[in-house]
Tab-separated table of C-alpha atoms in Angstrom:
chain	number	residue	atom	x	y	z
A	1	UNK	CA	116.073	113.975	98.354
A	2	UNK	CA	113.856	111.902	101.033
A	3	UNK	CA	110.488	110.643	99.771
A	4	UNK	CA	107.682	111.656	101.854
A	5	UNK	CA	104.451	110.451	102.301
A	6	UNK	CA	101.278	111.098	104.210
A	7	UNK	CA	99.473	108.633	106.606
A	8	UNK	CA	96.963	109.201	109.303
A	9	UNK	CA	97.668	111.270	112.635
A	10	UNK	CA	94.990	108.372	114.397
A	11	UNK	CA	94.441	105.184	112.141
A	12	UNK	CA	90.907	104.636	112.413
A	13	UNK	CA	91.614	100.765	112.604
A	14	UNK	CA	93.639	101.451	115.642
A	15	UNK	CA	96.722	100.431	113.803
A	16	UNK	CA	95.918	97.229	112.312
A	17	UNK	CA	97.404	98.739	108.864
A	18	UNK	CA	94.431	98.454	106.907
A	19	UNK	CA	94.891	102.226	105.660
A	20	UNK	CA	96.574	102.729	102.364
A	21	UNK	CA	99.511	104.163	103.324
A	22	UNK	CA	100.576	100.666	104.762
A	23	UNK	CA	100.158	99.722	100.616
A	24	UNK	CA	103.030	102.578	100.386
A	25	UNK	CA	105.349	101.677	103.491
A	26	UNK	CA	105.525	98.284	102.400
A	27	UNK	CA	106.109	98.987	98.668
A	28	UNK	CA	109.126	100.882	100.056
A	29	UNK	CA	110.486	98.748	102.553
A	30	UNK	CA	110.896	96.007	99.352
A	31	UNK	CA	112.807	98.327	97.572
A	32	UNK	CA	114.994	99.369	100.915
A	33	UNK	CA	113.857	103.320	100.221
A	34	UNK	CA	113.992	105.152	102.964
A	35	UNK	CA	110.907	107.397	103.762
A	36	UNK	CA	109.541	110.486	105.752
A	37	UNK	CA	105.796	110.325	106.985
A	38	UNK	CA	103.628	113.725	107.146
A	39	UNK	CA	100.825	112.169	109.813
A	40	UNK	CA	97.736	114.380	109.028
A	41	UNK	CA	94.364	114.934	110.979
A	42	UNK	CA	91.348	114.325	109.003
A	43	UNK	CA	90.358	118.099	109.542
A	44	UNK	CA	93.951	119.073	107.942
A	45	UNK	CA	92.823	116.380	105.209
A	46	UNK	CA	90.057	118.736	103.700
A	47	UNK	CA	92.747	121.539	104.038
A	48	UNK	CA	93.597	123.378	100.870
A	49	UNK	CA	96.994	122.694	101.616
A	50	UNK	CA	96.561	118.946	101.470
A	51	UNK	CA	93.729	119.277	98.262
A	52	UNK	CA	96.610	120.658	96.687
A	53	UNK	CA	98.581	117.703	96.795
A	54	UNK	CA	95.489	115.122	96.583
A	55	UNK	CA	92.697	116.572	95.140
A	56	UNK	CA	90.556	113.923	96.264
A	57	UNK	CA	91.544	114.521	100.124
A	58	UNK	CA	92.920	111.365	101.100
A	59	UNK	CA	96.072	109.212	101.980
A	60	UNK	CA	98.536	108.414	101.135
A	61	UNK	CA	100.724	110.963	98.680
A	62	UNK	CA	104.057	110.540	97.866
A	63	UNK	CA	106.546	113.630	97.037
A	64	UNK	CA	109.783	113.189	95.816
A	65	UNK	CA	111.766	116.210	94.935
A	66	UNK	CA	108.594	118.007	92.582
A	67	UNK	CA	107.054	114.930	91.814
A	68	UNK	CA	103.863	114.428	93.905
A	69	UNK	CA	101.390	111.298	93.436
A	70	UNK	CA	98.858	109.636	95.142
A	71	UNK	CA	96.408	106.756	94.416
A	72	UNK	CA	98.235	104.132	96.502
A	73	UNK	CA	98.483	101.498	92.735
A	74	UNK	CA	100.163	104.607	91.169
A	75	UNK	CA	102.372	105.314	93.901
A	76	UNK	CA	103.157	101.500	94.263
A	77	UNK	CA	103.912	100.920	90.439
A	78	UNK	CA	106.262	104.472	90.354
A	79	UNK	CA	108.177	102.775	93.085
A	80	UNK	CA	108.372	99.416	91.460
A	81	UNK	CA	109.246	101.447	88.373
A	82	UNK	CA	111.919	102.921	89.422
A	83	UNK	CA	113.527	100.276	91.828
A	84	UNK	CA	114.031	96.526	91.051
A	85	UNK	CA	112.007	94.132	93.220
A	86	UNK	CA	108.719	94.449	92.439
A	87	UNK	CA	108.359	94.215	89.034
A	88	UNK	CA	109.241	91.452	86.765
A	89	UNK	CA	111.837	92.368	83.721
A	90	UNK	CA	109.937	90.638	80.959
A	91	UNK	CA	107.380	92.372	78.821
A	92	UNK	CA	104.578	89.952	79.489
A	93	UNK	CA	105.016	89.246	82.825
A	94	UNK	CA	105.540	92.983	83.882
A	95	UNK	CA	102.339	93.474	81.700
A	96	UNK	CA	100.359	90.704	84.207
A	97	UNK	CA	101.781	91.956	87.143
A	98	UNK	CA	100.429	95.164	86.791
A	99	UNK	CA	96.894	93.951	86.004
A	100	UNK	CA	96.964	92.318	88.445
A	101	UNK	CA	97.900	95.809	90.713
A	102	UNK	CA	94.563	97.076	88.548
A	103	UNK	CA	92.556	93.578	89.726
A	104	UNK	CA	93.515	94.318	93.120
A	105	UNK	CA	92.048	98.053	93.397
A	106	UNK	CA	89.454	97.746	90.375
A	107	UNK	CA	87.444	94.240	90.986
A	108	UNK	CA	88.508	92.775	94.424
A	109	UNK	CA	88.524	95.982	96.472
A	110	UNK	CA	85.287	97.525	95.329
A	111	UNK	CA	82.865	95.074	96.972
A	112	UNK	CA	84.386	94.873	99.917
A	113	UNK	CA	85.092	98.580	100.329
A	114	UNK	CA	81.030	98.435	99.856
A	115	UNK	CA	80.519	96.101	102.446
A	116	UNK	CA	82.588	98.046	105.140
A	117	UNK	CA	80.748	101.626	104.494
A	118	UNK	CA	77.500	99.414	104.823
A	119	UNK	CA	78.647	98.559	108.437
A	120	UNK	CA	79.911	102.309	109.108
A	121	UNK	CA	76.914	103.850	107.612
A	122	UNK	CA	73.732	101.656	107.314
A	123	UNK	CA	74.095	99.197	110.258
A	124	UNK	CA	71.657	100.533	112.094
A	125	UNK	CA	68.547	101.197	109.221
A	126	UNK	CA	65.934	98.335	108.927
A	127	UNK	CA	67.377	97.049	105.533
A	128	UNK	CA	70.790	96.596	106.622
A	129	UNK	CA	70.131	92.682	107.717
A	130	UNK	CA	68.297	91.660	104.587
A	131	UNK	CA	71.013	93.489	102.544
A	132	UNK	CA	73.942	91.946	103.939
A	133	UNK	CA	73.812	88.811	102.319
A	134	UNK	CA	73.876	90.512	98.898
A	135	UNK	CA	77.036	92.482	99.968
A	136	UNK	CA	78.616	89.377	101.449
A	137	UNK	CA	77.569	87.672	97.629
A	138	UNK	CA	79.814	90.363	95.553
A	139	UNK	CA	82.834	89.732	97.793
A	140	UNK	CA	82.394	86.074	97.734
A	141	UNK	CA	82.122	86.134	94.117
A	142	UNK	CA	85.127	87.863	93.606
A	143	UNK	CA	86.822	85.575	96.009
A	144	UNK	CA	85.491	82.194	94.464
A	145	UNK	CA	87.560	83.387	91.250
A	146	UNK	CA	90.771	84.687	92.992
A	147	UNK	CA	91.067	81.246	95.261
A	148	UNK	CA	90.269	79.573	91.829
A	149	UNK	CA	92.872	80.963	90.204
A	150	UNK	CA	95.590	81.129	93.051
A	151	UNK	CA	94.958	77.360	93.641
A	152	UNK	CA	98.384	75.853	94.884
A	153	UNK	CA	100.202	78.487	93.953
A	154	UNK	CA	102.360	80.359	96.174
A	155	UNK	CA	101.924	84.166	94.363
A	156	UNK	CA	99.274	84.927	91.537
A	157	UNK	CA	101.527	85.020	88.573
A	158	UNK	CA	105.594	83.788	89.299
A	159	UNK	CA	107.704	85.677	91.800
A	160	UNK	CA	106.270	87.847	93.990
A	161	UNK	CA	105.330	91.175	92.574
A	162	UNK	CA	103.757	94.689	93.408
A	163	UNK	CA	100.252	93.061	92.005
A	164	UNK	CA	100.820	90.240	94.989
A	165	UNK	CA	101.463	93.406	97.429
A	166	UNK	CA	98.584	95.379	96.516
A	167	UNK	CA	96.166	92.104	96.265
A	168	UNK	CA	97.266	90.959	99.621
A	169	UNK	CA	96.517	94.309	101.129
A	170	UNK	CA	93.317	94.609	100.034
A	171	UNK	CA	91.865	91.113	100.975
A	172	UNK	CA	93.896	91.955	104.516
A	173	UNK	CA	90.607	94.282	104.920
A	174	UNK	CA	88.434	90.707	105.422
A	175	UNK	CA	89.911	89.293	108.156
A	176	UNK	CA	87.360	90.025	110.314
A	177	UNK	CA	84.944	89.769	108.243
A	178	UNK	CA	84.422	85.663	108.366
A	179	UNK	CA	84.286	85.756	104.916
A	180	UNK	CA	88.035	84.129	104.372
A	181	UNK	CA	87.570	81.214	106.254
A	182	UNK	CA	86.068	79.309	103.104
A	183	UNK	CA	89.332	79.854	101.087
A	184	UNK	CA	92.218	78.512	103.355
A	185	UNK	CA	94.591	79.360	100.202
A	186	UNK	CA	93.766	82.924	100.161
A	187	UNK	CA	94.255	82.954	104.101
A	188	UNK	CA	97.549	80.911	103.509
A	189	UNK	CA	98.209	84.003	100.749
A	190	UNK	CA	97.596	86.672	102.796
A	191	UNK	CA	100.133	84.708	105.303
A	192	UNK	CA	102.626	84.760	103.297
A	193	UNK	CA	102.269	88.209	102.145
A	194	UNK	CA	102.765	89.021	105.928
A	195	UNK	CA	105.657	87.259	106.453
A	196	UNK	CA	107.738	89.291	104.385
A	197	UNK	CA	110.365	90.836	106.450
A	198	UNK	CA	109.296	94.282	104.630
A	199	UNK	CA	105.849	93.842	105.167
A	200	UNK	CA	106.986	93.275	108.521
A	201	UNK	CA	109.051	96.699	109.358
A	202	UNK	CA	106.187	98.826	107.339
A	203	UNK	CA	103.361	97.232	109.691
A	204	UNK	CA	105.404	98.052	112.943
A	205	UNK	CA	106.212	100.996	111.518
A	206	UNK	CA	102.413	102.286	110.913
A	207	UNK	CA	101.707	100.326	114.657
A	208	UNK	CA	104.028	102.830	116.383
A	209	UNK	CA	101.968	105.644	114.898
A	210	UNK	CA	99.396	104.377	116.601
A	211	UNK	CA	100.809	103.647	119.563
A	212	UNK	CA	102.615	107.159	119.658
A	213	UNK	CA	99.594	108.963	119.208
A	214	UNK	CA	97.282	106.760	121.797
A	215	UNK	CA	99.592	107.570	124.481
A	216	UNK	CA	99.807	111.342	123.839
A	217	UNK	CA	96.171	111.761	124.612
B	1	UNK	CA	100.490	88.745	64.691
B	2	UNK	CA	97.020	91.088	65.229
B	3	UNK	CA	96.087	91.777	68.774
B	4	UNK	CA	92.492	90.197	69.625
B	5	UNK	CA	90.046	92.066	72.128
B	6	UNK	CA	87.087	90.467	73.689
B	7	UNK	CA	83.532	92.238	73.839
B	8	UNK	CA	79.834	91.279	74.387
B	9	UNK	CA	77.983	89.963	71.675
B	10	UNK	CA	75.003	91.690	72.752
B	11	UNK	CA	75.815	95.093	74.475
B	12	UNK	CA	73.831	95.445	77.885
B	13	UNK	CA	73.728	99.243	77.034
B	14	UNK	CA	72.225	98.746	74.031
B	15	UNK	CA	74.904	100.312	71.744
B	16	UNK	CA	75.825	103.878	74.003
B	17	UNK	CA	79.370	102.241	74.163
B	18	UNK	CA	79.623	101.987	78.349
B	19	UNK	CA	81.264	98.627	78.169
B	20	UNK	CA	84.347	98.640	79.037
B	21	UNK	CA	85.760	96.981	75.557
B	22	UNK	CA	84.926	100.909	74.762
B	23	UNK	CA	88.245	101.729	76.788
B	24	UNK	CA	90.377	99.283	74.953
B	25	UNK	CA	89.084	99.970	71.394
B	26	UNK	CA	89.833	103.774	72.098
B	27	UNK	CA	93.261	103.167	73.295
B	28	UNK	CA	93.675	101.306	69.714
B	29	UNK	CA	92.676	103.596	67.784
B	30	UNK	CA	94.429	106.740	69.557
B	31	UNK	CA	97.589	104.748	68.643
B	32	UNK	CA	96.929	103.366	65.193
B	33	UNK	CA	97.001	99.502	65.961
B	34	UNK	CA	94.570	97.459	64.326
B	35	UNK	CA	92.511	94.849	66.406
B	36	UNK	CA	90.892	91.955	65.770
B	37	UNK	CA	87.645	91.399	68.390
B	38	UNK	CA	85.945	87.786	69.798
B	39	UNK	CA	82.211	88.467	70.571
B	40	UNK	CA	80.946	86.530	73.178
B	41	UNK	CA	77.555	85.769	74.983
B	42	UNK	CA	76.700	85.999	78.499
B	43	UNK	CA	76.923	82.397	78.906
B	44	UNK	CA	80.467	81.485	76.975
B	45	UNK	CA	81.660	84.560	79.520
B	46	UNK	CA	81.409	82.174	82.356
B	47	UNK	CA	82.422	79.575	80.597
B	48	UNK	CA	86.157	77.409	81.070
B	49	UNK	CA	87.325	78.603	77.547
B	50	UNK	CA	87.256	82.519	78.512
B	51	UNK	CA	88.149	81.785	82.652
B	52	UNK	CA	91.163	80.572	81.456
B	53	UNK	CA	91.629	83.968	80.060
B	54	UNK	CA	89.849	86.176	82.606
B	55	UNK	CA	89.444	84.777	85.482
B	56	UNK	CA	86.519	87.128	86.895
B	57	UNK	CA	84.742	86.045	83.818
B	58	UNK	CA	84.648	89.296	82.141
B	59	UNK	CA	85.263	91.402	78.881
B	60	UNK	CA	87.357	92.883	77.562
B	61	UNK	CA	90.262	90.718	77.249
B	62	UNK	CA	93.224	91.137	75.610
B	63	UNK	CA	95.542	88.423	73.113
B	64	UNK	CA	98.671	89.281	71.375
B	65	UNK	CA	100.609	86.254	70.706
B	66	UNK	CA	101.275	84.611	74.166
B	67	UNK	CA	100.551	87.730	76.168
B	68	UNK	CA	96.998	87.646	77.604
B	69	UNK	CA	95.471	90.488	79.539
B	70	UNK	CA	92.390	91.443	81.179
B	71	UNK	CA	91.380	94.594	83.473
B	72	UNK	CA	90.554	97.696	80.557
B	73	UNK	CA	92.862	99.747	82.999
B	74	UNK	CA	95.809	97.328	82.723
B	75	UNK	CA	95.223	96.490	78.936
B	76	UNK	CA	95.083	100.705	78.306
B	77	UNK	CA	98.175	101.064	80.131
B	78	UNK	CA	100.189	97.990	78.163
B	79	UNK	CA	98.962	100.007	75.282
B	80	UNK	CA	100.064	102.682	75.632
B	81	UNK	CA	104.084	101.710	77.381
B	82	UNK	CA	104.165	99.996	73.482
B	83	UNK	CA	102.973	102.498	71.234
B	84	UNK	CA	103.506	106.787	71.415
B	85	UNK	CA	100.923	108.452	72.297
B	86	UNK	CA	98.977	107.755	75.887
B	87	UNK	CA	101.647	108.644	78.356
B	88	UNK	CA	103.851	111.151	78.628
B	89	UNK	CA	107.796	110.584	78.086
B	90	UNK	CA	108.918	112.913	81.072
B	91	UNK	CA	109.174	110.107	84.279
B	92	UNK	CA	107.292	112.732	86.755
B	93	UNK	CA	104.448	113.169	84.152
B	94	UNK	CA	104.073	109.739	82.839
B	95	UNK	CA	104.033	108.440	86.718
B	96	UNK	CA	101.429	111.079	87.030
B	97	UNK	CA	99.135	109.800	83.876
B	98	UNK	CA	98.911	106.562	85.251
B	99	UNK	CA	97.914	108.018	88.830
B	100	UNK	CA	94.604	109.000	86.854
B	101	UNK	CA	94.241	105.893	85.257
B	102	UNK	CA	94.371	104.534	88.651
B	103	UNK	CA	91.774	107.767	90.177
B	104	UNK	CA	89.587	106.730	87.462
B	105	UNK	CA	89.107	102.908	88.143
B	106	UNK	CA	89.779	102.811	92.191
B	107	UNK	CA	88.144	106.353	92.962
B	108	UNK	CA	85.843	107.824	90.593
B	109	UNK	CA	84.388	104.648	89.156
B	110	UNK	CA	83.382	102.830	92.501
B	111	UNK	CA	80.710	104.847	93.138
B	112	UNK	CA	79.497	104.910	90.159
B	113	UNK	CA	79.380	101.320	89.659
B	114	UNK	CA	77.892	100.968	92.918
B	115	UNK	CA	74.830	103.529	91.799
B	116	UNK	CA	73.834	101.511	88.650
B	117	UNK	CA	73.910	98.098	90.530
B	118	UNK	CA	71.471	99.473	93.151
B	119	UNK	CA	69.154	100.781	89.998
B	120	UNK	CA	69.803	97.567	88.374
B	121	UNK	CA	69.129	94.964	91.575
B	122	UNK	CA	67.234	97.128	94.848
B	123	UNK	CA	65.086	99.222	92.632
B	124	UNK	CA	61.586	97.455	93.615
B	125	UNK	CA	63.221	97.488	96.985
B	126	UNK	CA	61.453	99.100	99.537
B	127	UNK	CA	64.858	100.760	100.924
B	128	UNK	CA	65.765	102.142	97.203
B	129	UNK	CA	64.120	105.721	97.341
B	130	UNK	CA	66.212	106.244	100.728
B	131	UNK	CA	69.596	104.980	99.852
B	132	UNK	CA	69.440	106.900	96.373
B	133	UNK	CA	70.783	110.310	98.045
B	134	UNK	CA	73.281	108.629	99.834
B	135	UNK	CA	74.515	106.874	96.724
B	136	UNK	CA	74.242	110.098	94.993
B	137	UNK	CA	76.194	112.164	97.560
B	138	UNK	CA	79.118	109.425	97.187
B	139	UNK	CA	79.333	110.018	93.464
B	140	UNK	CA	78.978	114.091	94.046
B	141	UNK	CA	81.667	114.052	96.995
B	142	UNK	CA	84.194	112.467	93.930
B	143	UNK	CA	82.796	114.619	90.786
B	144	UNK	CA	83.181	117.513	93.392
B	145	UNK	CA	86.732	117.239	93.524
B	146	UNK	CA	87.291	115.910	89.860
B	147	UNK	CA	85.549	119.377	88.684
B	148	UNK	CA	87.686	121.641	91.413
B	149	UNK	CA	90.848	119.871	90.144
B	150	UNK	CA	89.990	120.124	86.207
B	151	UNK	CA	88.725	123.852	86.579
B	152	UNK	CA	89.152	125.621	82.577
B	153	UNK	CA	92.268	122.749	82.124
B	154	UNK	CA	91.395	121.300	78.936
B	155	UNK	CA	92.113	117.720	79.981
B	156	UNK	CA	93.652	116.469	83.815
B	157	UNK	CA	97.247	117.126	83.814
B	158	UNK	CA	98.887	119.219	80.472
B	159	UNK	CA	98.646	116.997	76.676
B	160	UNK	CA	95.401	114.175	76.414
B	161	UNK	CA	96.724	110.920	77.846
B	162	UNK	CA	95.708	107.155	78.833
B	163	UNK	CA	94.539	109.218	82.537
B	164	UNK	CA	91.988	110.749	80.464
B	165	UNK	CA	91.165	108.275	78.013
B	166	UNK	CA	89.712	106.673	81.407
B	167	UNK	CA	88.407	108.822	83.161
B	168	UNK	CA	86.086	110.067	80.242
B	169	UNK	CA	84.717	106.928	79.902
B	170	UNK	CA	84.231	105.855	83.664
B	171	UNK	CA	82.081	109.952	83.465
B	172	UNK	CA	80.294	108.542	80.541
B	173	UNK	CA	78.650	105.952	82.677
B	174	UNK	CA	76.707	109.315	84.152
B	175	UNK	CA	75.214	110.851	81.304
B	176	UNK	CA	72.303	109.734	81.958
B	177	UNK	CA	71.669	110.133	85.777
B	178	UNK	CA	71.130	113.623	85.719
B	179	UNK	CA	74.095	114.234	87.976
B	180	UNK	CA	76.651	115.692	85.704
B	181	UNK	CA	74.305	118.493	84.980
B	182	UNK	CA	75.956	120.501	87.841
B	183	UNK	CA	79.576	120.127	86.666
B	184	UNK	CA	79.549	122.295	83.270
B	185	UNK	CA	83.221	121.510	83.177
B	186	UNK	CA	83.237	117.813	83.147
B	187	UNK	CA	80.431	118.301	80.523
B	188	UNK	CA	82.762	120.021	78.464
B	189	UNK	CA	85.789	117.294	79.473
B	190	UNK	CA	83.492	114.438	78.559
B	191	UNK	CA	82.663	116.098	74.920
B	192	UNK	CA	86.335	116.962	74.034
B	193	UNK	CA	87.029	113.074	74.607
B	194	UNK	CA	84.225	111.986	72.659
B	195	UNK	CA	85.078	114.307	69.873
B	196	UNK	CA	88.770	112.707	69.209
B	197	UNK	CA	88.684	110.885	66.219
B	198	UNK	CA	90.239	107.600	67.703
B	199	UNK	CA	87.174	107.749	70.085
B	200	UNK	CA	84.560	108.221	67.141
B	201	UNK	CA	86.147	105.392	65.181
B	202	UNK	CA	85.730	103.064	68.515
B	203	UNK	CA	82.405	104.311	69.061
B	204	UNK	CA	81.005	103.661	65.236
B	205	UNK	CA	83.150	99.858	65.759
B	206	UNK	CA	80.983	98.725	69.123
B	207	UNK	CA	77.552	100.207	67.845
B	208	UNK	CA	78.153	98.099	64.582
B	209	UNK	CA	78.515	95.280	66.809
B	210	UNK	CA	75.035	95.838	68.604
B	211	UNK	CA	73.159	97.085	65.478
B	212	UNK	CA	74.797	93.456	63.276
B	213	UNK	CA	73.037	91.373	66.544
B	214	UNK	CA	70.176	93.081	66.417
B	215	UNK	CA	69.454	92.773	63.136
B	216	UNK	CA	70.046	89.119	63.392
B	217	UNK	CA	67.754	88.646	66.014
């Protein structure tokens, strides 16, 4: 049985794998699962037929035999359950991994999820400017505290781990935001999070869906 | 050795049990384990002593021996992979439990969170009155599709578990905004968590901790 997931027909980021399904590919590409993608357009995202499978009508889901998830962190820890290579064995250190999985998507994410539907939606009202600096102030604040407790260190607890995966992905969002360039270790973190020969194939991998559907147009 | 939990000292919301210590507590009780909790002030919260524990400077924590936790979502879901009776022992539902834990902090609570921080900080902003529908809509567009997906189900997916356990709370942050008044059923879902025992006893626990620092005051 072939795990499939869903992923967008036309990335809006014009396949810089910022979309969650890159969260999934790469998850998957650690573990050496092979995968199927279901591309969907946003119309066929609303679609019962999707709701049914995400209730929420997003990306990504995962189905595997009768088993269907999504919330990329869910769909990340199943697959680090049920594969070795994401998850430490130990009791505590599984524990911290995961919160950090629950850091990544609960406290870091948020604020700068905020800041981005400010630029979609509210660039062009008159309070946009003067509010800017406060949305810049909850990401940096967040930030300050990751960088201070990365420091030297090459992953945020150990070995790397899915919490590493899904914290990398999410601060991947910043990068051109300016915001990074006053925490060279998180930049240097995010490096090395990209470096990974998996994260590697699952962002060429989500590229050529982009590319594909570009030149079909 | 007894598990220690970190709280405020003096609850922002005056005793209604929205902090998110309220998860933790709840978890405890569902399964029985007794707890031991550190109150702490705004000020110790940012503080070296409790970084070194939390490194967002935040509460709840979580101690048990060397283990040491933080994120309510992460600390829930260590709870419950110890003790029986938060998740599920069938793989596909258990995977699916924790996929609401994760709805409830990455996709329900967001907007939520971001509501009460623009009533908290913009509200004597001239901009506030504008933005409020939008920030409404955002929380509607989620509640929307949590109500569709509950429909008559007594709780998200088959027995009560740790997915509930969080999203009830992160709905609880809503009672009084007014909005909730339109979804009947997550009225009713809201009530039938608050009406477990395990959630009473964790309720009566934090509202002794407010009433004890008021009285000292």
């Amino acid at each position: 049985m072939t795990v499939t997931i869903t992923a967008f027909e036309q990335s809006p980021d014009r396949g810089r794998g910022l979309a969650r399904d890159m969260r999934v590919r790469w998850a998957l590409e650690e573990v050496g699962q092979p995968y199927d993608v279901h591309l969907l357009s946003f119309a066929a995202m609303k679609k019962q037929a999707h709701l049914s499978l995400h209730p929420f009508g997003q990306i990504p889901t995962y189905e595997d035999g009768d088993l269907v998830l999504f919330e990329s962190g869910a769909i990340v820890l199943h697959i680090a359950e049920q594969h070795a290579g994401l998850l430490p064995n130990e009791v505590g250190a599984r524990a911290r991994a995961i919160m950090w999985m629950f850091a990544a998507v609960g406290t870091v994410e948020p604020p700068i999820v905020e800041r981005s539907a400010a630029y979609l939606m509210e660039r062009d009202k008159p309070w946009y400017a003067e509010r800017l600096p406060m949305l810049d102030g909850r990401v940096c604040a967040q930030l300050d505290r990751l960088s201070r407790h990365l420091g030297d260190a090459e992953w945020l607890d150990g070995a790397f781990s899915a919490g590493d995966l899904m914290m990398v992905h999410v601060l991947r969002r910043l990068e051109s935001s300016g915001l990074l360039q006053d925490y060279p270790n998180l930049v240097a973190y995010i490096a090395r999070g990209e470096a990974r020969p998996a994260y590697k194939q699952a962002f060429a991998d989500q590229l050529a869906v982009f590319e594909a559907a570009s030149a079909g147009k």
